[in-house]
Coordinates of N, CA, C and O in Angstrom, one line a residue:
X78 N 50.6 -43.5 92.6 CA 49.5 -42.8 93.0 C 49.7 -41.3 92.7 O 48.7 -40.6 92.3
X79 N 51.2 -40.8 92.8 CA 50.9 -39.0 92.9 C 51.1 -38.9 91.3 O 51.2 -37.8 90.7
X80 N 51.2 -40.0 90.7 CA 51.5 -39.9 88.9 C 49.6 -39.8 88.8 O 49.2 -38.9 88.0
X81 N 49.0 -40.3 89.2 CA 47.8 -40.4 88.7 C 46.7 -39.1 89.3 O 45.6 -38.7 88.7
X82 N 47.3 -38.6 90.5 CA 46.6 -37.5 90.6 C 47.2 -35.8 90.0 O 46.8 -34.7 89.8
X83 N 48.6 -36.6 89.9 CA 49.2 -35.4 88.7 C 48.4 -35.5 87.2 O 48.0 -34.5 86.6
X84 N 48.2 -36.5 86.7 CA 47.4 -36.8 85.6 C 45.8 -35.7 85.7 O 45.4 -34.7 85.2
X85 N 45.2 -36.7 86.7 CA 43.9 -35.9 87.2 C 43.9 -34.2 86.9 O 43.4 -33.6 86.0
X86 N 44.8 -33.7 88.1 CA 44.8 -32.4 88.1 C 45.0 -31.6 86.7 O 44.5 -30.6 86.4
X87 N 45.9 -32.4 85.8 CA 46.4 -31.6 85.1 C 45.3 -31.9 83.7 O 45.3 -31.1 82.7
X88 N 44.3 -33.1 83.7 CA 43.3 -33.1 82.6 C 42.5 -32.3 83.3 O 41.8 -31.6 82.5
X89 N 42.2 -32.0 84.7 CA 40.9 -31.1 85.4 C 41.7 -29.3 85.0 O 41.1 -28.2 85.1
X90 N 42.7 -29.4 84.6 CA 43.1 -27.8 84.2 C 42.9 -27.6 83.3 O 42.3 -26.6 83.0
X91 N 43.3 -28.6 82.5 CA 43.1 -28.6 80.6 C 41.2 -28.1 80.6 O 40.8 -27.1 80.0
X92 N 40.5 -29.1 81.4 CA 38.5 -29.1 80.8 C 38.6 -27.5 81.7 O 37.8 -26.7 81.2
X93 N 39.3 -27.1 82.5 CA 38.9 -26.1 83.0 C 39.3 -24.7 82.5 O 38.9 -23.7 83.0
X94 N 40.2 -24.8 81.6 CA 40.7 -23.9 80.5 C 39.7 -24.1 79.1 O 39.2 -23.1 78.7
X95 N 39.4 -25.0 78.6 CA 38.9 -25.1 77.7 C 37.0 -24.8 78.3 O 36.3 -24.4 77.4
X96 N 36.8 -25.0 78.9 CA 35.7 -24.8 79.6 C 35.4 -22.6 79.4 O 34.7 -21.9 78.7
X97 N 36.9 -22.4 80.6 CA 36.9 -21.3 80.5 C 36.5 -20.3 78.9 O 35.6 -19.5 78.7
X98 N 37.6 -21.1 77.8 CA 37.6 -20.5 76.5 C 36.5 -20.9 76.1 O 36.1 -20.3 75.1
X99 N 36.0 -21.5 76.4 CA 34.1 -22.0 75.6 C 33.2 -20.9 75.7 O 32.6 -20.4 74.8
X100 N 33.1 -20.8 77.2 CA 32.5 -19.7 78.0 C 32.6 -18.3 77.0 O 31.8 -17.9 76.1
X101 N 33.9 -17.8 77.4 CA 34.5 -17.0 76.7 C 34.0 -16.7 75.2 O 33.6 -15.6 74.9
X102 N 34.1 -17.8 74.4 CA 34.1 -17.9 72.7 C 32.2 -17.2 72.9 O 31.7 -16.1 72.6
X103 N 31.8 -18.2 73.5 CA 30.0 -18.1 73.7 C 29.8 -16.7 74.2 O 29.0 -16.2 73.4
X104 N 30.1 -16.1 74.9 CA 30.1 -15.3 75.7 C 29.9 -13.7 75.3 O 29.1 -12.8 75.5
X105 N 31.5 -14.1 74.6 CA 31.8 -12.5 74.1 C 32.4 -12.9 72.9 O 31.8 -12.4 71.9
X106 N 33.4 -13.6 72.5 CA 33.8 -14.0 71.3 C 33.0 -13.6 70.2 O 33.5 -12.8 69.5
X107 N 31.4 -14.3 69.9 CA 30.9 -14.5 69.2 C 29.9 -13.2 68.8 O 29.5 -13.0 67.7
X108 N 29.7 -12.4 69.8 CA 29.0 -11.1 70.1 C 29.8 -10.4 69.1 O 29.5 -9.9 68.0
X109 N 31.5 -10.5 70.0 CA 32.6 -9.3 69.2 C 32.4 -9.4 67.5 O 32.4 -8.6 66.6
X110 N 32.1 -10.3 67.5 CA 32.2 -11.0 65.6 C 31.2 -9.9 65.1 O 31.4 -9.0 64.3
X111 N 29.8 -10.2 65.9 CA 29.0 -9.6 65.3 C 28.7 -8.3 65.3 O 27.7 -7.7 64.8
X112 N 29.9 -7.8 66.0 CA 29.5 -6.4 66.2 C 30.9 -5.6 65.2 O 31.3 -4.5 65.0
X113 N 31.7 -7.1 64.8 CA 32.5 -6.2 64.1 C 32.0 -6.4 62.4 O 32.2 -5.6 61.5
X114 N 31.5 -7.5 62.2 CA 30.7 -7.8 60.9 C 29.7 -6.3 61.0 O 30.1 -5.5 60.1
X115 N 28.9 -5.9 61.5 CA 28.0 -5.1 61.8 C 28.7 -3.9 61.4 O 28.4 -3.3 60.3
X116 N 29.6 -3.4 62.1 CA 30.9 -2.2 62.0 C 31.4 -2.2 60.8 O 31.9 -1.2 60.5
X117 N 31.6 -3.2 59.8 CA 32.4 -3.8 58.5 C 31.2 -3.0 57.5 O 31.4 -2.2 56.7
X118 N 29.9 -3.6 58.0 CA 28.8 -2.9 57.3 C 28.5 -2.1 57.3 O 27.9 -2.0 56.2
X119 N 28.4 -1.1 57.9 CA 28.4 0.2 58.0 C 29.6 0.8 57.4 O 29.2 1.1 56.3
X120 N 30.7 1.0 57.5 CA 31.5 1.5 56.6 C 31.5 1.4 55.3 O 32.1 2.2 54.7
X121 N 31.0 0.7 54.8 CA 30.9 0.1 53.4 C 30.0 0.7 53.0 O 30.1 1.3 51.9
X122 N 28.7 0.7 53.7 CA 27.7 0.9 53.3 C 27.5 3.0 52.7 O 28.2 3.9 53.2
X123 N 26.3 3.0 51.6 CA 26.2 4.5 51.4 C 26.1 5.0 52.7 O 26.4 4.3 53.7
X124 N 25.7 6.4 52.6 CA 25.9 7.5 53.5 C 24.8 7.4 54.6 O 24.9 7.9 55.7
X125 N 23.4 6.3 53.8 CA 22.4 6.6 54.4 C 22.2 5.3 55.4 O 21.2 5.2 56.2
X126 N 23.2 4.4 55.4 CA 22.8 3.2 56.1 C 22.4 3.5 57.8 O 22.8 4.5 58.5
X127 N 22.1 3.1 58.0 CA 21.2 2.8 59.5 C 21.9 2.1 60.4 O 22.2 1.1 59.9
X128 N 22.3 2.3 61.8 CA 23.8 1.7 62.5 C 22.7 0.6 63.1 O 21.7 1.0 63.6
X129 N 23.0 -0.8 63.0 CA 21.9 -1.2 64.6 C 22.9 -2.2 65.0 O 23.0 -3.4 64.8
X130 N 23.6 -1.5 65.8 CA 25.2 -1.9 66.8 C 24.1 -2.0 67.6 O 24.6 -2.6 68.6
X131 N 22.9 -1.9 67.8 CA 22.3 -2.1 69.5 C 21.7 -2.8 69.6 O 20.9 -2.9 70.6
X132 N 21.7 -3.8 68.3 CA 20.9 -5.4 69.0 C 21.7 -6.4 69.1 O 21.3 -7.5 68.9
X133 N 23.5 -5.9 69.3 CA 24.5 -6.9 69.8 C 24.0 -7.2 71.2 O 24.1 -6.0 71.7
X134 N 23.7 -7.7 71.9 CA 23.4 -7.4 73.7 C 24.8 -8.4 74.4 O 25.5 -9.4 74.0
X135 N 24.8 -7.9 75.4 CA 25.5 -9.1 76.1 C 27.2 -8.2 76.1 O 28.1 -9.0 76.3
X136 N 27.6 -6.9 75.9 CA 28.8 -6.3 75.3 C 28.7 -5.2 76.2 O 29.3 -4.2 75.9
X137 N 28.0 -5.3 77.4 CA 27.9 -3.8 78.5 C 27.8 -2.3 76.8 O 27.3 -2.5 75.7
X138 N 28.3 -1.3 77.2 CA 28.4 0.3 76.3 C 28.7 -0.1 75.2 O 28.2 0.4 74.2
X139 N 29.4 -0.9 75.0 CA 30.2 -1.0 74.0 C 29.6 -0.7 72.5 O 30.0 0.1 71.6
X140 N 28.2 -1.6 72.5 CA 27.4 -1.0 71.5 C 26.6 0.1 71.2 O 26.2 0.3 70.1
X141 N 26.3 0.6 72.2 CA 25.6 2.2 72.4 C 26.7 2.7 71.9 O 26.4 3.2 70.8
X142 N 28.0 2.9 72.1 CA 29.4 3.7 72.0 C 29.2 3.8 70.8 O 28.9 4.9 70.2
X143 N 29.4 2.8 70.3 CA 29.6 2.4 68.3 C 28.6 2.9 67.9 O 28.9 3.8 67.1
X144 N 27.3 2.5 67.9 CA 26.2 3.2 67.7 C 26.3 4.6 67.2 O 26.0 5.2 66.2
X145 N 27.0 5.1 68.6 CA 26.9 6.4 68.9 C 27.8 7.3 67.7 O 27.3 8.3 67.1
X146 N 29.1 6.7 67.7 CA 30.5 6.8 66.6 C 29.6 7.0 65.2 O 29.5 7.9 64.3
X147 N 28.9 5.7 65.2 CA 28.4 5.7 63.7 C 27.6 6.8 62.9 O 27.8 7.1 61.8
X148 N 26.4 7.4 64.3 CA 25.9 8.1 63.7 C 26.6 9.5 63.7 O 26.3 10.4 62.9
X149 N 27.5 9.5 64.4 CA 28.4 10.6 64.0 C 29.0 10.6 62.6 O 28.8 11.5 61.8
X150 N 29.6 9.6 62.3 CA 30.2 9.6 61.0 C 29.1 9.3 60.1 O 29.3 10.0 59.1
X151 N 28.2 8.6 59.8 CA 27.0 9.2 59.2 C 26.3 10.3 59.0 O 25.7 10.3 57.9
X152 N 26.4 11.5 60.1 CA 26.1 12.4 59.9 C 26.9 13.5 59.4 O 26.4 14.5 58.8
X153 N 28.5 13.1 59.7 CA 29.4 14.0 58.4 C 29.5 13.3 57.4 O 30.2 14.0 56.6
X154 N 29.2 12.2 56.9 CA 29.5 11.4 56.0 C 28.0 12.7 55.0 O 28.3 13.2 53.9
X155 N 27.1 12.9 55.4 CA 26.2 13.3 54.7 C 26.2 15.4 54.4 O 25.7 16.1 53.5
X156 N 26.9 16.0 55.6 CA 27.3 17.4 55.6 C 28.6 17.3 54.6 O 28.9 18.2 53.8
X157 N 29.4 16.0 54.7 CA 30.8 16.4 53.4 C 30.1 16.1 51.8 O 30.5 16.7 50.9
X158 N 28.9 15.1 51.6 CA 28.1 15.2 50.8 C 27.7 16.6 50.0 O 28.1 17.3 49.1
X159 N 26.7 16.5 51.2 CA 26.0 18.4 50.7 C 27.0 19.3 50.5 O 26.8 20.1 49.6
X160 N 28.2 19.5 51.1 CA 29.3 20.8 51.3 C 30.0 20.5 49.5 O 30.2 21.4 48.6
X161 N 30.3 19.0 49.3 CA 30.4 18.8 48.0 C 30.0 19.0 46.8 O 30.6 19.3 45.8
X162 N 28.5 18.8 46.9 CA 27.5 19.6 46.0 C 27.4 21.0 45.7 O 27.1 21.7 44.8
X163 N 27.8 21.1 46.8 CA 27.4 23.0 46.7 C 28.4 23.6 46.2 O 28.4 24.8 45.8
X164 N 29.8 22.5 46.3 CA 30.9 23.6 46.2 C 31.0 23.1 44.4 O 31.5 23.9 43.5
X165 N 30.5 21.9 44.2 CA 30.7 21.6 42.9 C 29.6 22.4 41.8 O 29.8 22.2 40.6
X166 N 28.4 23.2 42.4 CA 27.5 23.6 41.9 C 28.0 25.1 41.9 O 27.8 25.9 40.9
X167 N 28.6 25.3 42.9 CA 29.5 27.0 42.8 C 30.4 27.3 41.8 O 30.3 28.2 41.0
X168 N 31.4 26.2 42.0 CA 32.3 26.1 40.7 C 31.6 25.9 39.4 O 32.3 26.4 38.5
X169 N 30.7 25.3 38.8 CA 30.1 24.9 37.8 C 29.5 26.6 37.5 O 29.7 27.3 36.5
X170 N 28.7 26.9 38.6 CA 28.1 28.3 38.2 C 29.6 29.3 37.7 O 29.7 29.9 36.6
X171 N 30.4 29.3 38.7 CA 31.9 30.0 38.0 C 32.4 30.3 36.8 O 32.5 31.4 36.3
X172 N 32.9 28.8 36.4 CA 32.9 28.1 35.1 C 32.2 28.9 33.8 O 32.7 29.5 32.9
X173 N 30.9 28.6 34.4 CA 29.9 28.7 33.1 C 29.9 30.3 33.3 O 29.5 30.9 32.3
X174 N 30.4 31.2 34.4 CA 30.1 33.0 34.1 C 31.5 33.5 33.3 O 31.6 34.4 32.5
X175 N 32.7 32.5 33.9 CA 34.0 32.4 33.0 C 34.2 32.5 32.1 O 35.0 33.3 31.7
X176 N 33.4 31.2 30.9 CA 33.0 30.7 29.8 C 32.6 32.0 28.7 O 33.1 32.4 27.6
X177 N 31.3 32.5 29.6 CA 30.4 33.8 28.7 C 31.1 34.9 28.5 O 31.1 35.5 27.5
X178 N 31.9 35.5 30.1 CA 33.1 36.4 29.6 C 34.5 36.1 28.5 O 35.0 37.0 27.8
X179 N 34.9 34.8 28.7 CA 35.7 34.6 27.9 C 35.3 34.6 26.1 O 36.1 34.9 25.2
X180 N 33.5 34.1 25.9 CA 33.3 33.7 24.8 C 32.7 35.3 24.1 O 32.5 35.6 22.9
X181 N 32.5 36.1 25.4 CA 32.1 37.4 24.9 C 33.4 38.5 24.5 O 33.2 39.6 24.0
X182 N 34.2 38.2 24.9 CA 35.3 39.2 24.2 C 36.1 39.0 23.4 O 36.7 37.9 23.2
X183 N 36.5 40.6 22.5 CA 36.6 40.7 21.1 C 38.2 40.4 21.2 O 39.0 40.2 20.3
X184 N 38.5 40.3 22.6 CA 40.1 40.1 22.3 C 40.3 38.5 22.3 O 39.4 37.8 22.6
X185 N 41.5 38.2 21.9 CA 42.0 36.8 22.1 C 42.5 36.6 23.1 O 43.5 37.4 23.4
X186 N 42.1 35.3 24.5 CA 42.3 35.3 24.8 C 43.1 33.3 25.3 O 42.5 32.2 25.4
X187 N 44.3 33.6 25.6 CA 44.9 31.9 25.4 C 45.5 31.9 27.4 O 46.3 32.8 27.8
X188 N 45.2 31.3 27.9 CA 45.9 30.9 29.1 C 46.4 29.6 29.2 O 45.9 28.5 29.0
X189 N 47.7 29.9 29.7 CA 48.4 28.3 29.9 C 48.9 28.4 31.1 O 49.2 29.5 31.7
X190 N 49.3 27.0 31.7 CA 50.0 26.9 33.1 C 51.6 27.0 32.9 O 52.2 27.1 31.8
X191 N 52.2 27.0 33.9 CA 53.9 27.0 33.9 C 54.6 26.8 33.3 O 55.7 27.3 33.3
X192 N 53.9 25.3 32.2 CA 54.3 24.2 31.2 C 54.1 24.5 29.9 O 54.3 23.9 28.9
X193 N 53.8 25.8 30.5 CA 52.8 26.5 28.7 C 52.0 25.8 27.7 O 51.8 26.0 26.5
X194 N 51.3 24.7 29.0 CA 50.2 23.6 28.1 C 49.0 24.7 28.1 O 49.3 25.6 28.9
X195 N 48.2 25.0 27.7 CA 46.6 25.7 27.6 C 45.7 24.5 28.3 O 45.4 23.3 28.3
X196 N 45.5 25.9 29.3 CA 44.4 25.7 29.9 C 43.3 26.0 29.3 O 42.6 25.0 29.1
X197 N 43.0 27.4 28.8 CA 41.8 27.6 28.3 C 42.1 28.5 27.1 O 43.3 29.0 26.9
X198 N 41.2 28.8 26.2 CA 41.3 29.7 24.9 C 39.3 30.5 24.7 O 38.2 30.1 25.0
X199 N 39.9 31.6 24.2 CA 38.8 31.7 23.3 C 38.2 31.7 22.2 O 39.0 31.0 21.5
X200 N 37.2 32.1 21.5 CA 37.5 31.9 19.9 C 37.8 32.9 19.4 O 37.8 33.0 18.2
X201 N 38.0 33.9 20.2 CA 38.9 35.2 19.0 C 40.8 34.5 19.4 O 41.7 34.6 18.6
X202 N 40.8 34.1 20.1 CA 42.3 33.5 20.1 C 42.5 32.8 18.5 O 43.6 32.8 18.0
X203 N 41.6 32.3 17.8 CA 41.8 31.7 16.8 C 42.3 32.1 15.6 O 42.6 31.4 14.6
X204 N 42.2 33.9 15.7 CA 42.4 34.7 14.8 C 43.5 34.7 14.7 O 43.8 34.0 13.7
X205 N 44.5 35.3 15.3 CA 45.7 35.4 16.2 C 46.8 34.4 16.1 O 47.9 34.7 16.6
X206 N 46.6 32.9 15.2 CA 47.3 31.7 15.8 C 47.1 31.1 14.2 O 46.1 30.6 13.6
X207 N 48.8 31.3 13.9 CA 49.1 30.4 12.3 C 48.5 29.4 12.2 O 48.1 29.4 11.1
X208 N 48.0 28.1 13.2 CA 47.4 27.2 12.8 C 46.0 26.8 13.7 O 46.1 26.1 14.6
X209 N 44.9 27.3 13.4 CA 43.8 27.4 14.6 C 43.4 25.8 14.4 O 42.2 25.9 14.5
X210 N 43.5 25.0 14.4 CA 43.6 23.6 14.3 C 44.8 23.2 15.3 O 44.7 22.0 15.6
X211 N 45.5 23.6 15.7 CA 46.7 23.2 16.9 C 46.3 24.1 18.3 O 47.0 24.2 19.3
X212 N 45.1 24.8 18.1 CA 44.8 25.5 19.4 C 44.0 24.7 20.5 O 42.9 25.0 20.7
X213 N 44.7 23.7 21.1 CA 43.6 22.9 21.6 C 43.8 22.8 22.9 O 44.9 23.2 23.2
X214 N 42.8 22.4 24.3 CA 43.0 22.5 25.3 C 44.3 21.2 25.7 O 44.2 20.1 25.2
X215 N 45.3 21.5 26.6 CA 46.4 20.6 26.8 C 48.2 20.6 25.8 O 49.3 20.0 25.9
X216 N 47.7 21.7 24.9 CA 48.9 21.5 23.5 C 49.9 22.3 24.4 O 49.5 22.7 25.5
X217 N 50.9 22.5 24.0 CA 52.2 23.5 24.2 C 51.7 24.8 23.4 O 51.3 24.7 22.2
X218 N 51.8 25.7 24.0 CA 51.6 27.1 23.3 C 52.4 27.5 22.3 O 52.0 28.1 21.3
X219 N 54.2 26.9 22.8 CA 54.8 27.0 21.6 C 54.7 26.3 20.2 O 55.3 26.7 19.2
X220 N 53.9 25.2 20.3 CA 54.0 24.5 19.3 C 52.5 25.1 18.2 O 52.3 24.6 17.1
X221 N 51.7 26.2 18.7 CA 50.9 27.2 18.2 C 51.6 28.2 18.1 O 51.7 28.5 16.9
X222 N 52.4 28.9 18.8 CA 53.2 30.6 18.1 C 54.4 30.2 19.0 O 54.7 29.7 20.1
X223 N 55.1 30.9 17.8 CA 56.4 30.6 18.1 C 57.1 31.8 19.5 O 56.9 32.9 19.7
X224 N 58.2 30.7 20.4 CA 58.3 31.5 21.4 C 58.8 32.9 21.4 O 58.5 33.6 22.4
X225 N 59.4 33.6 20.4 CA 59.6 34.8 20.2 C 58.3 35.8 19.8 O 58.5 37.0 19.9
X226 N 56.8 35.3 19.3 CA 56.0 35.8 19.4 C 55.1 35.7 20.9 O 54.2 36.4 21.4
X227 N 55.4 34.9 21.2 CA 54.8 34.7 22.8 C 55.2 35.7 23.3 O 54.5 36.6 23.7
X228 N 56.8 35.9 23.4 CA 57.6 36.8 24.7 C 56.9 38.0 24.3 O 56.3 38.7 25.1
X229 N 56.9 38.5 22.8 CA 57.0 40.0 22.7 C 55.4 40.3 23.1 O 55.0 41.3 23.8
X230 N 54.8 39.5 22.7 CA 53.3 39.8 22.8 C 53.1 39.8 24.5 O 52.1 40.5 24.9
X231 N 53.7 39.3 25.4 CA 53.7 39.4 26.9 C 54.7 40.6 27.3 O 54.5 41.1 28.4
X232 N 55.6 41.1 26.5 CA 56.1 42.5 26.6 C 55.5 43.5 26.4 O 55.4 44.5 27.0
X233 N 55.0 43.3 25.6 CA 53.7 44.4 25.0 C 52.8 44.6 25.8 O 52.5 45.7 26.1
X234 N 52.2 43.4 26.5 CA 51.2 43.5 27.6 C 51.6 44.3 28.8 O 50.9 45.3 29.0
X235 N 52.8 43.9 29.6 CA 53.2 44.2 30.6 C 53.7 45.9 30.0 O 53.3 46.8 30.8
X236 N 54.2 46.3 28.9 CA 54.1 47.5 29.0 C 52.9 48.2 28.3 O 53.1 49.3 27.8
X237 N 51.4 47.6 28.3 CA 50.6 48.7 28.4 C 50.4 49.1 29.5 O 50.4 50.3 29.9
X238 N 50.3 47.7 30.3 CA 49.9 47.8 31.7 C 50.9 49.1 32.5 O 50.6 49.9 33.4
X239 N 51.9 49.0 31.9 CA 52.8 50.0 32.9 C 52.5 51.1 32.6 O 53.0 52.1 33.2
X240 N 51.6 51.2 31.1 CA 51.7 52.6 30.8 C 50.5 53.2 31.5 O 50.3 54.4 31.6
X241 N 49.4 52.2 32.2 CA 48.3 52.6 33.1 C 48.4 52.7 34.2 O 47.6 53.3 34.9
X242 N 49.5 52.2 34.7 CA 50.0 51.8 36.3 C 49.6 50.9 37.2 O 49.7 50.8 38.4
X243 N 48.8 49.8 36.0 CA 48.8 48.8 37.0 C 50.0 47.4 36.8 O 50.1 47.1 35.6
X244 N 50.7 46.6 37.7 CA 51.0 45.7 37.6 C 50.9 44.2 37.3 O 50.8 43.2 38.1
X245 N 50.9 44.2 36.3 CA 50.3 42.4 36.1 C 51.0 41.2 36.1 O 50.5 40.1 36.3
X246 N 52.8 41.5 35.9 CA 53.3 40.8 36.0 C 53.1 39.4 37.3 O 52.4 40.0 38.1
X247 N 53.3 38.4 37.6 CA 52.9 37.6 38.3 C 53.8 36.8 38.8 O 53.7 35.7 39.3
X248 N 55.3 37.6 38.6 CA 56.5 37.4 39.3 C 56.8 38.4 39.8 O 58.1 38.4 39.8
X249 N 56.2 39.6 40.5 CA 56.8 40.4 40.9 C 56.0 40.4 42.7 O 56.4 41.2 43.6

């Protein structure tokens, strides 16, 4: 007999666990899914998507919270937009005032980075340079003038400059 009410008890725990977890799955389980499918979509989605975490019901705050999160990040998602534009529309304006100074003067003018690749040139630099066909954006400077006409021509600079008193050097 106590084998059979040990049996009993112990299938009445099992339906009552599995009962429990049913409840459970029904309950909130299935809600959570859809409020994280919901959350999945909105991240993915453009800048302008629309949150509606608030027809999960059945989740107490939880989806007002998210809701709430979303339109926050929706609404910087759309200020790092615009801040983007503007700063790419500043620089572009830059650029293009760069461009007209650089393309309006009579001197030659070649800049390169650390690597002595060129960054930028102008077209009186073309005068200036044994082979104006190797003056191109990205080349080695040396492989246009040789490094002993680089240095002296950057001595020469640094000593007009000193002869006016300003410093240009950009190691000092």
């Amino acid at each position: 007999m106590s084998n059979w009410v040990a049996l009993v008890a112990a299938l009445f725990g099992f339906l009552l666990c599995a009962g429990i977890w049913w409840i459970w799955y029904l309950g909130v389980r299935r809600r959570v899914d859809v409020l994280t499918r919901e959350v999945a979509r909105f991240a993915n989605a453009p800048a302008a998507a629309d949150p509606r975490f608030h027809e999960v019901e059945g989740l107490g705050g939880l989806p007002d919270a998210v809701t709430h999160l979303a339109e926050i990040l929706g609404r910087t998602r759309r200020e790092t937009t615009a801040s983007m534009a503007a700063a790419r529309a500043n620089a572009e304006a830059t650029v293009a005032r760069l461009e007209a100074v650089l393309r309006d003067l009579s001197e030659g003018v070649i800049v390169c980075d650390m690597d002595h690749r060129v960054l930028l040139y102008n077209r009186s630099a073309l005068w200036f340079v044994d082979s104006p066909d190797k003056l191109t954006l990205g080349a080695n400077l040396y492989d246009i003038v040789e490094k002993d006409e680089a240095a002296e021509a950057y001595t020469n600079l640094i000593g007009l400059d000193a002869a006016s008193g300003k410093d240009i050097n950009p190691h000092t």
